[in-house]
Amino acid sequence: MEFVMPYTKERVVHGDALAKKQTIAFRLADMRIETDAMRWMTWKAASILEKGGDATKQAQLAYTYAGEQAMWIADEGVQMLGGHGYLRDNPVEMWYRDTRTVSVLEGAVGV
Amino acid sequence: MIDFELTSADEKILDSAHQQAIIGQRYARYFDKHEDELTPAEFPEAKDFPNPVTLAEEGVNESSGSRILHSLVMLETYWGGLGLHRSKWGLGNTVLKTVATPEQNEKWKNYTIAIAITEPGAGSDPASIRTTATFDRETDEWILNGEKIFISQAESGDAAMVLSRFVGADGARGMTTFLVEKGTPGFTVGPQLKKLGIRSHDTCNLLFENCRIPEFNHIKGDFKSTMSVFNDSRPMVGAMALGVARAALDFTREKLAERGIEISYRGGVRSRAAVVDRLIRMEAQYEAALLTVLRSKWMEQQNVPPKVEASIAKAAGGKAARKITQGCIDLLGPEALSEDHPLDRSFRDGRIFDIYEGAGEIQRLIIARSILGYTSRDLR
């Protein structure tokens, strides 16, 4: 988000900054909503562990949600940069590749 | 220290709220089918329970604070579908409390005051309202003309706080609010609107035809102060939405258990059945939205205005209620649609939260403007 937002404010398409188009602005708003949600879910699971509690459920929910949302954010980030997002000159394609691993990292436990 | 736990005082109040919600759920189907009947100010069982909203608001020792607790009480209440104690507080009361003179407050403090903003051509864009108030110099009265639609507490309330354009005696123009009491000539309340869901929720249109209002009823809230009542209510609506969503989730989990399907959080996605995976993903969405509501309410509790966070909570709660109530029906199949169960009502009730009190799109506009540093002129 920190990388994509300045780009969408600078990039002019059909006479207006990309970020001034609702289809882009609303997706940025959703990215903000989901990063907040992921953060609090992670903190909640972590705080249960910190106190020595059983965080199985909270950890599963936080992990599952982060797996979905991080991928979605990286995906949309690439999309907003268009062709530039596809170039290895910019980091978004790397984040797109990196976040793809989040939901498969559970390894043997997942099976 | 980061702490997500409720105190035992919170849990006691929430447990009482939940017991009341179980009783409320028994009445919910009746009022879903009889939408022209108002729910009683108090159901018979209410005498056995303290009003949980009052307990939350009065601040109980050792609680997490009235802001947080009130939102969680509303979540429990909406789990059941209706409260045993009808709310006496309307958003019009919030306007009265924040902008009225002490004399005006004294006169109407015990009224239930609906807020009347939306019009046929002005919903998400309230700056377009066309209701007018003209000052009559000879009688010192205002003459109100216009139509307000989708007004909550229209029939059960004692008065309406009406946002109107005005032309003053000195020719000044702008927007302002008037308190119009029930029974004022020229003020008509329409029939109950026929809605998809929340049918027990008192909702009518209001008509003002040459309605004469004394100068004393001019409350002098402007556009900004009137719209600011939604800052408090947005995360609250997120909590209500999550009450409906959790009722659907609880019911679905219970029915799946009857079919021998248990939810395990231990394994990963490749170790669980699709139905379990979908339920876990819906639970995650519920939890995600709940934590944004609590974040917003926690900020209020710390006296930090949750401008963006209030919109995040509303948007997340509204979306969660839509997706979860839709998804639960998929998991249970045709049985879910029976009126013997609460799920079809959850599905219909759950659809409102992404529409009223600022549609999801309006919340996203607010969030986007804030994170991009745009004004309402830059991004509309």
Tab-separated table of C-alpha atoms in Angstrom, chain A:
chain	number	residue	atom	x	y	z
A	1	MET	CA	0.000	0.000	0.000
A	2	GLU	CA	2.782	2.389	0.885
A	3	PHE	CA	4.317	1.808	-2.518
A	4	VAL	CA	1.151	1.740	-4.576
A	5	MET	CA	-0.688	4.751	-3.126
A	6	PRO	CA	1.845	7.425	-4.214
A	7	TYR	CA	1.898	5.878	-7.696
A	8	THR	CA	-1.877	6.057	-8.055
A	9	LYS	CA	-1.830	9.710	-6.988
A	10	GLU	CA	0.827	10.605	-9.576
A	11	ARG	CA	-0.310	8.488	-12.482
A	12	VAL	CA	-2.758	10.437	-14.646
A	13	VAL	CA	-5.218	8.478	-16.776
A	14	HIS	CA	-7.939	10.099	-18.887
A	15	GLY	CA	-7.205	13.468	-17.309
A	16	ASP	CA	-7.324	12.469	-13.631
A	17	ALA	CA	-5.068	10.829	-11.080
A	18	LEU	CA	-5.744	7.107	-10.909
A	19	ALA	CA	-6.466	7.447	-7.176
A	20	LYS	CA	-9.326	9.871	-7.922
A	21	LYS	CA	-11.246	7.099	-9.653
A	22	GLN	CA	-13.547	5.245	-7.298
A	23	THR	CA	-12.627	1.841	-8.640
A	24	ILE	CA	-9.051	2.440	-7.489
A	25	ALA	CA	-9.821	4.510	-4.375
A	26	PHE	CA	-12.323	1.955	-3.058
A	27	ARG	CA	-9.857	-0.886	-3.506
A	28	LEU	CA	-7.242	1.139	-1.636
A	29	ALA	CA	-9.800	1.657	1.152
A	30	ASP	CA	-10.386	-2.105	1.251
A	31	MET	CA	-6.636	-2.691	1.475
A	32	ARG	CA	-6.552	-0.389	4.484
A	33	ILE	CA	-9.513	-2.208	6.089
A	34	GLU	CA	-7.916	-5.613	5.588
A	35	THR	CA	-4.439	-4.640	6.791
A	36	ASP	CA	-6.023	-3.324	9.990
A	37	ALA	CA	-8.041	-6.505	10.440
A	38	MET	CA	-5.029	-8.756	9.800
A	39	ARG	CA	-2.956	-6.791	12.295
A	40	TRP	CA	-5.508	-7.075	15.135
A	41	MET	CA	-6.087	-10.767	14.452
A	42	THR	CA	-2.364	-11.461	14.619
A	43	TRP	CA	-2.000	-9.409	17.790
A	44	LYS	CA	-4.922	-11.181	19.402
A	45	ALA	CA	-3.507	-14.658	18.693
A	46	ALA	CA	-0.061	-13.514	19.809
A	47	SER	CA	-1.378	-12.009	23.040
A	48	ILE	CA	-3.061	-15.309	23.930
A	49	LEU	CA	0.232	-17.136	23.327
A	50	GLU	CA	2.072	-14.485	25.342
A	51	LYS	CA	-0.087	-15.389	28.334
A	52	GLY	CA	0.525	-19.102	27.818
A	53	GLY	CA	-2.999	-19.764	26.561
A	54	ASP	CA	-4.271	-22.051	23.801
A	55	ALA	CA	-4.383	-19.936	20.631
A	56	THR	CA	-5.173	-22.756	18.199
A	57	LYS	CA	-8.417	-21.198	17.001
A	58	GLN	CA	-7.240	-17.583	16.961
A	59	ALA	CA	-4.014	-18.527	15.195
A	60	GLN	CA	-5.896	-20.533	12.559
A	61	LEU	CA	-8.318	-17.672	11.924
A	62	ALA	CA	-5.524	-15.071	11.762
A	63	TYR	CA	-3.455	-17.268	9.444
A	64	THR	CA	-6.316	-18.186	7.130
A	65	TYR	CA	-7.451	-14.587	6.876
A	66	ALA	CA	-3.954	-13.238	6.282
A	67	GLY	CA	-3.370	-15.862	3.600
A	68	GLU	CA	-6.426	-14.661	1.695
A	69	GLN	CA	-6.067	-10.944	2.224
A	70	ALA	CA	-2.322	-10.536	1.746
A	71	MET	CA	-2.641	-12.297	-1.610
A	72	TRP	CA	-5.552	-10.091	-2.577
A	73	ILE	CA	-3.667	-6.911	-1.651
A	74	ALA	CA	-0.538	-7.934	-3.539
A	75	ASP	CA	-2.659	-8.939	-6.524
A	76	GLU	CA	-4.455	-5.593	-6.618
A	77	GLY	CA	-1.153	-3.793	-6.076
A	78	VAL	CA	0.235	-5.322	-9.265
A	79	GLN	CA	-2.987	-4.464	-11.084
A	80	MET	CA	-2.906	-0.798	-10.054
A	81	LEU	CA	0.606	-0.386	-11.432
A	82	GLY	CA	-0.397	-2.090	-14.658
A	83	GLY	CA	2.553	-3.001	-16.886
A	84	HIS	CA	4.928	-1.364	-14.418
A	85	GLY	CA	3.681	-3.756	-11.766
A	86	TYR	CA	4.738	-6.657	-13.947
A	87	LEU	CA	8.316	-5.415	-14.334
A	88	ARG	CA	10.986	-6.607	-11.942
A	89	ASP	CA	12.156	-2.943	-11.726
A	90	ASN	CA	9.368	-2.445	-9.167
A	91	PRO	CA	8.945	-4.502	-5.993
A	92	VAL	CA	5.226	-5.268	-6.346
A	93	GLU	CA	5.780	-8.321	-8.554
A	94	MET	CA	8.124	-9.665	-5.853
A	95	TRP	CA	5.483	-9.114	-3.169
A	96	TYR	CA	2.971	-10.813	-5.432
A	97	ARG	CA	5.301	-13.869	-5.590
A	98	ASP	CA	6.170	-13.721	-1.892
A	99	THR	CA	2.596	-13.488	-0.593
A	100	ARG	CA	1.664	-16.510	-2.729
A	101	THR	CA	3.566	-18.620	-0.234
A	102	VAL	CA	1.710	-17.380	2.875
A	103	SER	CA	-1.278	-19.710	2.626
A	104	VAL	CA	0.862	-22.772	1.765
A	105	LEU	CA	3.497	-22.302	4.452
A	106	GLU	CA	1.766	-24.602	6.919
A	107	GLY	CA	3.646	-27.499	5.284
A	108	ALA	CA	3.014	-30.987	6.617
A	109	VAL	CA	0.669	-29.661	9.297
A	110	GLY	CA	-1.675	-28.603	6.556
A	111	VAL	CA	-2.076	-32.156	5.354
